[in-house]
Coordinates of N, CA and C in Angstrom, one line a residue:
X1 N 115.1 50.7 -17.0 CA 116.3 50.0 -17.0 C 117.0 50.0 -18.4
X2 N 116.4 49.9 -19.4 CA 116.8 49.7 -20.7 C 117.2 51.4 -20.6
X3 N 116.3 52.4 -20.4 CA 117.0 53.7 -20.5 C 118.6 54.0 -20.1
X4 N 118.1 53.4 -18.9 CA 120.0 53.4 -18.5 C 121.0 53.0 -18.9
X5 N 120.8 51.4 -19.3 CA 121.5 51.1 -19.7 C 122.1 51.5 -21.4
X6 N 121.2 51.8 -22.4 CA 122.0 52.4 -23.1 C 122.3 53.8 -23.2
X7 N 121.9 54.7 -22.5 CA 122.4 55.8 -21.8 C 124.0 55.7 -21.9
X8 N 124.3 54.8 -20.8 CA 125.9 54.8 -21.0 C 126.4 53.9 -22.0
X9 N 125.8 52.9 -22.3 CA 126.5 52.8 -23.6 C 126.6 53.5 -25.1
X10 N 125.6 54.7 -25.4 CA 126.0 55.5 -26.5 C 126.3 56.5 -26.1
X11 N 126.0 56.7 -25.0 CA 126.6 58.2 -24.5 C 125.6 59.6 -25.3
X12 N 126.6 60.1 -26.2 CA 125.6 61.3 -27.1 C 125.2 60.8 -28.4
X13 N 125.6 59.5 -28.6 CA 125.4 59.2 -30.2 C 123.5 59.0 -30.0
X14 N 122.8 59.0 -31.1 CA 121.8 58.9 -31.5 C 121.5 57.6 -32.0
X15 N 120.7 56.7 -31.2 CA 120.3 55.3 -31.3 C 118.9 55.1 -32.3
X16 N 119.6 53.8 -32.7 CA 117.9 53.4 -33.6 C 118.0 52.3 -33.4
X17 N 116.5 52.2 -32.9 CA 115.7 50.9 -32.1 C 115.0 49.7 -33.3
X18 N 115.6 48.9 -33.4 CA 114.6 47.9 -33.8 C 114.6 46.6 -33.1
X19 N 113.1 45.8 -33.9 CA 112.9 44.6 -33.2 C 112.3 45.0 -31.8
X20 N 111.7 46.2 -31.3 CA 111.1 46.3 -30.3 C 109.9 45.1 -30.2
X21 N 110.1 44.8 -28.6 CA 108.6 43.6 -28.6 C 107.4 43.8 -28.8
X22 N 107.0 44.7 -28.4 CA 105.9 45.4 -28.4 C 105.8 47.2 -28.1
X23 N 105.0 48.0 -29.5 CA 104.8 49.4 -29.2 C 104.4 49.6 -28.0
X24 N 105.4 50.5 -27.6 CA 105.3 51.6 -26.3 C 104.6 52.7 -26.3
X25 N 104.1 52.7 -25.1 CA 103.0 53.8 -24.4 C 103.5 55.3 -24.5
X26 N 103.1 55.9 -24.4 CA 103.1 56.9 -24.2 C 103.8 57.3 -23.0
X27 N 103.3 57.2 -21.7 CA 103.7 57.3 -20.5 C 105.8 56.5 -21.0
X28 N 105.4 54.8 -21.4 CA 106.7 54.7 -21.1 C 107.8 55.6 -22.2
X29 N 107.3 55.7 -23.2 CA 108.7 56.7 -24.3 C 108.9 57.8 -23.5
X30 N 108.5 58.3 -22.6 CA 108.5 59.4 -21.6 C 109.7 59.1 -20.7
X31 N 109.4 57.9 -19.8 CA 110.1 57.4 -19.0 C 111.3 57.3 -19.7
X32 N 111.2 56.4 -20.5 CA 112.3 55.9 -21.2 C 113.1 57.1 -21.9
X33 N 112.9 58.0 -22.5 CA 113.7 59.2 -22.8 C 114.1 60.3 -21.5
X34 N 113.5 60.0 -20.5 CA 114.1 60.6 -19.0 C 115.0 59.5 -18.6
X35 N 115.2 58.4 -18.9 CA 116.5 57.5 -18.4 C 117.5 57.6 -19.2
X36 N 117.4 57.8 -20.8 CA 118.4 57.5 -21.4 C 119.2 59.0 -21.5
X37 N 118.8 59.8 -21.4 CA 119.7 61.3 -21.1 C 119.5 61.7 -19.9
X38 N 119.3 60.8 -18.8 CA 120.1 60.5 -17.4 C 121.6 60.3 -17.4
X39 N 121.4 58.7 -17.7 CA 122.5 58.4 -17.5 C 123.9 58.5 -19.1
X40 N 123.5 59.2 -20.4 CA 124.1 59.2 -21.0 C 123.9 61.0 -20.9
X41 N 124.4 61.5 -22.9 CA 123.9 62.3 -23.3 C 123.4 63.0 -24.3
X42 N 122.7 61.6 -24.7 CA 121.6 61.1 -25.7 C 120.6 62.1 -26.0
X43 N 120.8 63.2 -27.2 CA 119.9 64.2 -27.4 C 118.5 63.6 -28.4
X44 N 118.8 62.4 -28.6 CA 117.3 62.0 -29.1 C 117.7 60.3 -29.5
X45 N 116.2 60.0 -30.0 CA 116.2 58.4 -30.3 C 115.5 58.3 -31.3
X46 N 115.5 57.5 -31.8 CA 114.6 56.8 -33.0 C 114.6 55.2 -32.7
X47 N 112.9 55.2 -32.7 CA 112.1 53.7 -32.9 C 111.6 53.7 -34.2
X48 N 112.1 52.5 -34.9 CA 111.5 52.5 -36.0 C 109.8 51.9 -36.1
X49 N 109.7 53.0 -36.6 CA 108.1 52.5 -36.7 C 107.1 52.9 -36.0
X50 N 107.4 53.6 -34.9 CA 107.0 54.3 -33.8 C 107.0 55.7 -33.5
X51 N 108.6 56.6 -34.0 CA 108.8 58.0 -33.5 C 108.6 58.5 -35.0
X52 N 108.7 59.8 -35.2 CA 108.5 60.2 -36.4 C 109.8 60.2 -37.1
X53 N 110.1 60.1 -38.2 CA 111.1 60.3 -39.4 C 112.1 59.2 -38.8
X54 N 110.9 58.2 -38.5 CA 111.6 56.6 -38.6 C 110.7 55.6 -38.8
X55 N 110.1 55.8 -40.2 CA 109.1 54.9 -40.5 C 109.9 53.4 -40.9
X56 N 111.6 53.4 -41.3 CA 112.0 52.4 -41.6 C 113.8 52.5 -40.9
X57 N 114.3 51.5 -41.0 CA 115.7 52.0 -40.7 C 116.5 53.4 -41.9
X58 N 116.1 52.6 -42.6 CA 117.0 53.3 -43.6 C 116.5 54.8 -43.6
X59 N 114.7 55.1 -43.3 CA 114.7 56.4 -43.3 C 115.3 57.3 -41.6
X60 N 115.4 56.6 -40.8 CA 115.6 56.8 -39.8 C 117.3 57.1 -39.7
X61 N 118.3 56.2 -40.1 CA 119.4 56.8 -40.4 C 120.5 57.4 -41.6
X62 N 118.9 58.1 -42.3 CA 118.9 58.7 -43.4 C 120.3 58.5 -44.6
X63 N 120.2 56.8 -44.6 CA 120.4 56.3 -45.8 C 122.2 55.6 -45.5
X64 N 122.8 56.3 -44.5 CA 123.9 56.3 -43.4 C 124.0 54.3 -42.9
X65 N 125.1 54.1 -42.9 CA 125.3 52.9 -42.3 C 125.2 53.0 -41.0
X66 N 124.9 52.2 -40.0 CA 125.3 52.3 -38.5 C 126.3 52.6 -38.1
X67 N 127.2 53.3 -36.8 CA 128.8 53.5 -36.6 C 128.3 52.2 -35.8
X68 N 127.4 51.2 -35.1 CA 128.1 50.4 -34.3 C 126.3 49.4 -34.0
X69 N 126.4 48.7 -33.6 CA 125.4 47.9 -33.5 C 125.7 47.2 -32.0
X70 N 124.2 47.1 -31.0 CA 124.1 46.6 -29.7 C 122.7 46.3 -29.7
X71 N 123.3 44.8 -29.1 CA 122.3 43.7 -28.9 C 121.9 43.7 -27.2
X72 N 120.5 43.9 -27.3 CA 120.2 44.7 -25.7 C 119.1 43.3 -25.2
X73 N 119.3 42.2 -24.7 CA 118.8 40.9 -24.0 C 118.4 41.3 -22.5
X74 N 117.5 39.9 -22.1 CA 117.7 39.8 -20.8 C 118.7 40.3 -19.4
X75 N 120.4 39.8 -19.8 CA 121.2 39.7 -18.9 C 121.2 41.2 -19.0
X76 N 121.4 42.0 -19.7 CA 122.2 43.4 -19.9 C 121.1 44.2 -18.7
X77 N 119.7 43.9 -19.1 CA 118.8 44.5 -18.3 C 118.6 44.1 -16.5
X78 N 119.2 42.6 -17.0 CA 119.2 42.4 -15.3 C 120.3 43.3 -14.5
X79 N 121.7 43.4 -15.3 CA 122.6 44.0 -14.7 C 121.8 45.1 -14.0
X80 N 121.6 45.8 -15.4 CA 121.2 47.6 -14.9 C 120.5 47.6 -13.4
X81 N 119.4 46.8 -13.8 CA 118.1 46.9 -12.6 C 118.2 46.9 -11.2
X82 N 120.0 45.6 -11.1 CA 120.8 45.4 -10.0 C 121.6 46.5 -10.0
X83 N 122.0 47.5 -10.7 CA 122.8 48.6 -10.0 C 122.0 49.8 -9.7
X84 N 120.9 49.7 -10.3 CA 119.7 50.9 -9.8 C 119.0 50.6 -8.5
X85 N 119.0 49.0 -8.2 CA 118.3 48.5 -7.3 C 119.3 48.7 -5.8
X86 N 120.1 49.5 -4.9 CA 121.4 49.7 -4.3 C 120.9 48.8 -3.2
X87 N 120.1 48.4 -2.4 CA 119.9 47.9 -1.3 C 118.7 47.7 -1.0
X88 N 118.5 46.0 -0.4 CA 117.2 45.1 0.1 C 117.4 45.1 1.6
X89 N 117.5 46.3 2.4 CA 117.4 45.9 3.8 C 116.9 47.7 3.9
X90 N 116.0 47.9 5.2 CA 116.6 48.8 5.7 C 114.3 49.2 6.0
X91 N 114.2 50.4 6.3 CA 112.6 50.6 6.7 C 112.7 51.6 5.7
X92 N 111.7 51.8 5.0 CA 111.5 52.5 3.3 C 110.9 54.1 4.2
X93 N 111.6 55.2 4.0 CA 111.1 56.5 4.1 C 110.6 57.4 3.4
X94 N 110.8 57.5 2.3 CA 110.0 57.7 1.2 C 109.6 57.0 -0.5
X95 N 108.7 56.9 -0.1 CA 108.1 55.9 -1.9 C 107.7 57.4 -2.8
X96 N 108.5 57.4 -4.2 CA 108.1 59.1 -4.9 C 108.5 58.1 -6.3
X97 N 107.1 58.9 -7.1 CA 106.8 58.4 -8.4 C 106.8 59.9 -9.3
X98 N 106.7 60.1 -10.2 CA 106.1 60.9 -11.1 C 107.9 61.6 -11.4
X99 N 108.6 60.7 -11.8 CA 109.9 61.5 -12.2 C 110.3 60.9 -14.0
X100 N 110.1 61.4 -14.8 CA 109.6 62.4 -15.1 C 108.1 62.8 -14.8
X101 N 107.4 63.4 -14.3 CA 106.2 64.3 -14.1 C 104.8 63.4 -14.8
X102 N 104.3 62.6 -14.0 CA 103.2 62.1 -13.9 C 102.2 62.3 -14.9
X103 N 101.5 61.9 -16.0 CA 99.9 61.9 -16.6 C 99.3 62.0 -15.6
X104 N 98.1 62.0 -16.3 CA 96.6 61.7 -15.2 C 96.1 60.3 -15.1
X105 N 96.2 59.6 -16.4 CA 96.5 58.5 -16.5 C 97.2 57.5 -15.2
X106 N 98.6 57.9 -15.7 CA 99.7 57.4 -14.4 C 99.2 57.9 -12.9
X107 N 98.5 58.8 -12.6 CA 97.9 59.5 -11.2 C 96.4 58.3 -11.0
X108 N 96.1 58.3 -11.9 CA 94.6 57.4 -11.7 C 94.9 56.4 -11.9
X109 N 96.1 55.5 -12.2 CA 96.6 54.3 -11.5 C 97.3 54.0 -10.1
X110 N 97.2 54.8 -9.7 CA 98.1 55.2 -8.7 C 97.1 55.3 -7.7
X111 N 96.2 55.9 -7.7 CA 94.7 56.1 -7.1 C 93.6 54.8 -7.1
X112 N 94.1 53.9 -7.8 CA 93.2 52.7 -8.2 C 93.8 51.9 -7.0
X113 N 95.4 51.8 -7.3 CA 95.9 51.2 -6.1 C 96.1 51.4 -4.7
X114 N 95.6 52.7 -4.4 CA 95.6 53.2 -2.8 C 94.7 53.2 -2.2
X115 N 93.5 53.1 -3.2 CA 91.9 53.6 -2.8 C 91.9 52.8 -1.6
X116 N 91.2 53.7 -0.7 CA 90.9 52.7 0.6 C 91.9 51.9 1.9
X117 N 93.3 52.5 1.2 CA 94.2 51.9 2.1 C 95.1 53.2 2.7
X118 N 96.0 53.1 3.9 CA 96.6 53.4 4.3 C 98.2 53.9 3.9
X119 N 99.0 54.7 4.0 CA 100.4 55.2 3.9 C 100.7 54.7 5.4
X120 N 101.6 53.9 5.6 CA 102.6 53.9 6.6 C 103.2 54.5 7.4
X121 N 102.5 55.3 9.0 CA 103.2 56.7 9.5 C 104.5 56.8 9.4
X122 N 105.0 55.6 9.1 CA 106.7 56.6 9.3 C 106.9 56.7 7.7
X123 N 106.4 56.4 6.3 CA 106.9 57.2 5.3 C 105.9 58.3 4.7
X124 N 106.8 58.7 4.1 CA 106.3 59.8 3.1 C 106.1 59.1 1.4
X125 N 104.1 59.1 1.0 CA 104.4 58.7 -0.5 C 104.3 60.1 -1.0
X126 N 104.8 60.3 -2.1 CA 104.5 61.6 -2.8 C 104.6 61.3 -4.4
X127 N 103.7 61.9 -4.7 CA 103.3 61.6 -6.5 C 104.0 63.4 -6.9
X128 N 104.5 63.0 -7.9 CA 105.2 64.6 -8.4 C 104.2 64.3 -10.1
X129 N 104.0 65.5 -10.0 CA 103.3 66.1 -11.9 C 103.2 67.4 -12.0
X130 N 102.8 67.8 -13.2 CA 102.5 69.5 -13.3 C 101.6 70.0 -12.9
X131 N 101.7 71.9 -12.6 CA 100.4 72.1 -12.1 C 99.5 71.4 -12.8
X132 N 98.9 71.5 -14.1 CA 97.7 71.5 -14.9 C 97.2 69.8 -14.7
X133 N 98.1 69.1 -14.3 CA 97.9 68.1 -14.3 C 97.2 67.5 -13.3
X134 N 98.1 68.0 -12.1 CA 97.1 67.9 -10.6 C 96.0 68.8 -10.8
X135 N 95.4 70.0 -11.5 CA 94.3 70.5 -11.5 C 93.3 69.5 -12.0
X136 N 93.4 68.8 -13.1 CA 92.6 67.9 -13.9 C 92.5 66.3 -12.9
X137 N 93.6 66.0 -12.5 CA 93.2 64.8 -10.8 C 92.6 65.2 -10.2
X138 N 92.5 66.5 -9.5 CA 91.9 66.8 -8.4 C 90.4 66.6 -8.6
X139 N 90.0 67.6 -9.9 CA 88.5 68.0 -10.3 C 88.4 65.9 -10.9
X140 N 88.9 65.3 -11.0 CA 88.5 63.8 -11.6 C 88.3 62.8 -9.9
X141 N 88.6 63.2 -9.1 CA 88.5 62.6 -7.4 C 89.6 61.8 -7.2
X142 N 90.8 62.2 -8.0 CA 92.1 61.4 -8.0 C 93.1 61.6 -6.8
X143 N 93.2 63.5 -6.8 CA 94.4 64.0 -5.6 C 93.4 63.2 -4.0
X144 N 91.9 63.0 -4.1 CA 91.5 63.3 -3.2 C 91.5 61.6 -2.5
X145 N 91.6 60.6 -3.3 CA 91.8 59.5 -2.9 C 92.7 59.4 -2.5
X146 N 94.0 59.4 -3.0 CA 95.6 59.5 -2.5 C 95.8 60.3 -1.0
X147 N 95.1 61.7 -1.1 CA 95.6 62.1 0.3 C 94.6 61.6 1.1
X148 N 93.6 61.6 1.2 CA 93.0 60.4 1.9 C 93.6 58.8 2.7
X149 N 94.4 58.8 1.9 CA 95.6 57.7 2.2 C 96.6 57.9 2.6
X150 N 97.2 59.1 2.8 CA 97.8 60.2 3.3 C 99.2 60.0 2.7
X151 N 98.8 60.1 1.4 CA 100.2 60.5 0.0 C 100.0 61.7 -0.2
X152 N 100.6 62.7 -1.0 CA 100.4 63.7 -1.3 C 101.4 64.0 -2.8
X153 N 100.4 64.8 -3.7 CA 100.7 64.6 -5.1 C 101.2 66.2 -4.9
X154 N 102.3 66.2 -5.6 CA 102.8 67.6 -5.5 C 103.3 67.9 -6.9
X155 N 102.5 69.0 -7.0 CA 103.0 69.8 -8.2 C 104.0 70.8 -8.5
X156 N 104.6 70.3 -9.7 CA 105.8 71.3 -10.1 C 107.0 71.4 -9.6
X157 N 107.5 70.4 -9.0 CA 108.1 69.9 -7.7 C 109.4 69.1 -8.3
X158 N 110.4 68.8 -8.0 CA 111.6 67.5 -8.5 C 111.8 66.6 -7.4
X159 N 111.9 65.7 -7.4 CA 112.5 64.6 -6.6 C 113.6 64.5 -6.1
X160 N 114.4 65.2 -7.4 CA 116.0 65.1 -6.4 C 116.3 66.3 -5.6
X161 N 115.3 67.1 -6.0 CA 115.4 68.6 -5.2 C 115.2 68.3 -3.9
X162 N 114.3 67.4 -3.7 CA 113.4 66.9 -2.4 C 114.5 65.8 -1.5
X163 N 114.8 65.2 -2.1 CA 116.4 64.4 -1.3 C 117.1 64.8 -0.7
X164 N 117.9 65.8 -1.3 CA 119.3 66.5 -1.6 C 118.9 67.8 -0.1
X165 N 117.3 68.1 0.1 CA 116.8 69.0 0.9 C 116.4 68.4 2.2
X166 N 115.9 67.5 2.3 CA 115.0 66.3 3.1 C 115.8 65.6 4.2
X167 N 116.7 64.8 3.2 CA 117.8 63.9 4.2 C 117.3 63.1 4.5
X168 N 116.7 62.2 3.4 CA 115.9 60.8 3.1 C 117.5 59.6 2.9
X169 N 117.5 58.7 3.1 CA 118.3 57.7 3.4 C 118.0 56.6 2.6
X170 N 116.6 56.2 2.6 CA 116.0 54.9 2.1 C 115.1 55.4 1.1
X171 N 114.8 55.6 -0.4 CA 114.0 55.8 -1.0 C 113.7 55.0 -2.3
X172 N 112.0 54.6 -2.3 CA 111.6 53.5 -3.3 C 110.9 54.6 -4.3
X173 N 111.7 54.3 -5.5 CA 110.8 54.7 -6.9 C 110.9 53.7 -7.7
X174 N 109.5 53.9 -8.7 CA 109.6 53.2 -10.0 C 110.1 53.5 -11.3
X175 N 110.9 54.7 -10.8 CA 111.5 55.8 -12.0 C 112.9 55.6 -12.0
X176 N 113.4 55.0 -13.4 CA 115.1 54.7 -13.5 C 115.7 55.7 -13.3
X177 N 114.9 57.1 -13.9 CA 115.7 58.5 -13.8 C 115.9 58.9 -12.6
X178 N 114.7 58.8 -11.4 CA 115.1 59.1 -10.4 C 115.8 57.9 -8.9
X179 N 116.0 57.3 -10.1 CA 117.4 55.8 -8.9 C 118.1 56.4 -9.1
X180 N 118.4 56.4 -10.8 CA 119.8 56.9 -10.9 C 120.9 58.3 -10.4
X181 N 119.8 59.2 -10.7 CA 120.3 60.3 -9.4 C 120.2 60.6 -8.4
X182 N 119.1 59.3 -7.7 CA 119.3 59.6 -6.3 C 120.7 58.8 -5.7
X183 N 120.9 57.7 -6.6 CA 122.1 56.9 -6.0 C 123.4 57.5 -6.0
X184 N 123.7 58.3 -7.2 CA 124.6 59.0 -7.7 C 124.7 60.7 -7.6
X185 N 123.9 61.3 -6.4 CA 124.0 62.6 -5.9 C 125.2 62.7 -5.2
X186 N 125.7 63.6 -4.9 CA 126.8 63.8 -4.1 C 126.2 64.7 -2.7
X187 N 125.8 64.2 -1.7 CA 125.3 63.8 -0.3 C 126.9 64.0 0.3
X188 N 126.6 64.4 1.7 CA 126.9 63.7 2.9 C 126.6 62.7 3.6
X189 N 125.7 62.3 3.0 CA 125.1 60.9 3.3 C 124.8 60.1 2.4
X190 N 124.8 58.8 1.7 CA 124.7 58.0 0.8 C 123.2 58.0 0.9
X191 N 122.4 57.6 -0.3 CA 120.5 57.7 -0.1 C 120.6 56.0 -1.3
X192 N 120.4 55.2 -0.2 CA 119.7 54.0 -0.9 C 118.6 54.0 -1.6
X193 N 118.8 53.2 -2.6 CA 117.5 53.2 -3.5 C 116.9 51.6 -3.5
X194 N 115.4 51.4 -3.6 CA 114.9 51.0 -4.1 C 114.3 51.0 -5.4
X195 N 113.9 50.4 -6.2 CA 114.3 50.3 -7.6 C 112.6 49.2 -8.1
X196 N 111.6 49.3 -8.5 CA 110.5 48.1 -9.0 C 109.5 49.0 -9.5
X197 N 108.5 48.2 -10.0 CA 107.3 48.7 -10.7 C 106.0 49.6 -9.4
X198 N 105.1 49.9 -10.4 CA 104.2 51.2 -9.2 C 103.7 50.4 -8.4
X199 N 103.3 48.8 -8.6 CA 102.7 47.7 -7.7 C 103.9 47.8 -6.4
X200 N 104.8 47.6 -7.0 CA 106.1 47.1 -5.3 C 105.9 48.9 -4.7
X201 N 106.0 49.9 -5.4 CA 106.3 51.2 -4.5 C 105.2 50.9 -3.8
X202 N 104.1 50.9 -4.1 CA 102.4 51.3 -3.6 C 102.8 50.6 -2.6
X203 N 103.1 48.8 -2.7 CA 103.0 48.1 -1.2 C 103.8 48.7 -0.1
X204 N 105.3 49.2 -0.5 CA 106.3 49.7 -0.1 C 105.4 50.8 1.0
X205 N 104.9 51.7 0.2 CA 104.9 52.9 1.2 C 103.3 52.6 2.5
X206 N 102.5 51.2 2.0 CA 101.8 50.5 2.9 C 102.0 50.3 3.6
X207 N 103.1 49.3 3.9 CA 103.8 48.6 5.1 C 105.4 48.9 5.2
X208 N 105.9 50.0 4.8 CA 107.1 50.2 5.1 C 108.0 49.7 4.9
X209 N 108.3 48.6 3.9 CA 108.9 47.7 3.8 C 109.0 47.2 2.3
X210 N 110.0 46.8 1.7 CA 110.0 46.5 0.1 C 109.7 45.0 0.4
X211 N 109.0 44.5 -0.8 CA 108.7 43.2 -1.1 C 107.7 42.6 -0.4
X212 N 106.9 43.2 0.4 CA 105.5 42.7 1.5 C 104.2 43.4 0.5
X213 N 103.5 42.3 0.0 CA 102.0 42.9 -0.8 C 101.3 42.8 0.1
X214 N 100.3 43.5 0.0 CA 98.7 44.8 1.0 C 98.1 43.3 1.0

């Protein structure tokens, strides 16, 4: 959500982050740089303290004053979440994670949560990553729990390719990048989105339904 939303508010300018709450993962500066040149056209970022050749502000905007300063709170994030989030009604048809492209990490959380349980016959869950990545799940007993549950992790694959081809209507991810382009494709049909963390998709593609936990 923070990706998006300053996505459109710098557009292409080049942002520097301070006062972050706490250093970010790996998995999320991933996420987070697949949202923010989503919805802007944000060719890079700087965290100070965190990315390289931003050990400080001043090395980070190489000695340069800021052209503008934005204060990113609570409310700003609730907004986003609520325009990524398009609609709380309706029977969830597909739950799809891995946009940007899944770790093994992110796959073996994902696997922690399904073990043992069921996919809901009328949706489709699907985990998207690279080949090499689903090679290293597979051989770890990760692909094998998921489809077992009858998800299926597909490699090499895009999410919006899969929509735009499918004719999916109702779809839950936990990926800002892929709300925001599934909300904002140009369809003959509008494709609602669901919008939460890997906990709400997982229940989602359980019981077919957003907001009901296993």
């Amino acid at each position: 959500a923070l990706g998006c939303y300053l996505g459109e508010a710098v557009d292409s300018e080049i942002p520097v982050f301070t006062n972050v709450p706490s250093p970010p993962s790996i998995p999320q500066l991933k996420d987070f740089g697949a949202a923010i040149s989503t919805s802007g056209s944000t060719p890079m970022y700087h965290i100070v303290g965190i990315t390289p050749e931003a050990h400080t502000q001043e090395e980070a905007l190489q000695k340069d004053k800021p052209k503008d300063k934005l204060t990113v709170g609570p409310q700003e994030l609730k907004k986003t979440f609520e325009n990524l989030f398009t609609t709380s009604e309706g029977n969830v048809e597909l739950v799809a994670m891995g946009c940007p492209h899944y770790t093994v990490s992110e796959i073996r959380h994902v696997a922690a949560l399904i073990r043992g349980k069921k996919v809901n016959n009328k949706v489709k869950f699907w985990v998207f990553t690279s080949r090499w990545n689903k090679i290293l799940a597979r051989r770890m007993g990760l692909v094998e729990i998921i489809d077992a549950a009858g998800g299926y992790v597909a490699a090499d694959a895009c999410l919006k390719g899969a929509i735009g081809k499918l004719g999916f209507n109702l779809v839950a991810t936990n990926s800002a990048k892929a709300a925001y382009d599934a909300s904002n494709m140009s369809l003959e049909s509008k494709v609602e989105v669901l919008f939460g963390n890997t906990t709400d998709c997982v229940n989602a593609a359980i019981n077919g339904k957003w907001g009901s936990s296993t």
